C-alpha angles and dihedrals in degrees: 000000000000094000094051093057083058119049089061091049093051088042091053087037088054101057091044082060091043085048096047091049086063102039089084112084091209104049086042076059107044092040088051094047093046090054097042082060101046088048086047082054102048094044094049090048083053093053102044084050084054096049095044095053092052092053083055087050102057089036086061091041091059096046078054099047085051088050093054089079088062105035101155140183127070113346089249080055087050096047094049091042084056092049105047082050093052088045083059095055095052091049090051088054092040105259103097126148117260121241091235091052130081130221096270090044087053099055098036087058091056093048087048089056093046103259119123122180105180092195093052083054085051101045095042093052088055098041080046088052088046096048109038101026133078075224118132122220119208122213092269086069101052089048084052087044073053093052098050083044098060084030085051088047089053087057104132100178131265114320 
């Protein structure tokens, strides 16, 4: 019985104490101030993280762009490896594909929105035909794959 007189008394000393605190027009000040600058520091550590990331990003980018002339492997391998680049590309310019969404959703979503890539069409069937058939692929169609990749790159937006 004696701890439950008392919980209700601290808590009621201890917003006395709270309101006292802020009673004081220069301490309300000084408390608001200190918090508006520790919210400026951590927003402008937020944004140069940003920024910096994004520096990395396009610093990889370019190491990968310079990689898409000597893809290697099978030419499935080769084909994937053309595709995931060229996906990328479309997320750095803001149409990248959703984790959620498949290939063919993907690309339905950027027709819906009026945006048509033929050679996106042409590299995701046959990244389509390399992930999910038995469907071999020869070394013609990974230098096509090749081909949609650099055609994909040169993507300027809708027109």
């Amino acid at each position: 019985p004696g701890k439950a007189a008392q919980l209700p008394s601290s808590r009621v000393l201890v917003m006395k104490k709270i309101k006292m605190l802020f009673e004081n027009r220069r301490l309300r000040i000084s408390v608001l101030l200190i918090i508006s600058i520790i919210l400026s520091i951590a927003g402008l550590a937020y944004v140069c993280r940003q920024l910096l990331g994004r520096l990395a990003f396009s610093r990889n980018r370019k190491a990968m762009l310079g990689e898409a002339k000597t893809f290697s492997g099978t030419a499935e391998e080769r084909i994937e490896q053309a595709y995931f680049h060229a996906l990328l590309f479309l997320s750095e310019i803001g149409m990248g594909r959703h984790i959620w969404e498949t290939p063919g959703e993907h690309l339905r979503r950027l027709i819906d929105v009026g945006i048509i890539i033929p050679a996106l069409y042409e590299l995701t069937e046959m990244y389509l035909a390399v992930a999910y058939t038995l469907k071999e692929l020869d070394d013609n169609d990974a230098d096509r794959a090749m081909y949609l990749h650099g055609k994909i790159l040169g993507y300027k937006g809708p027109s």
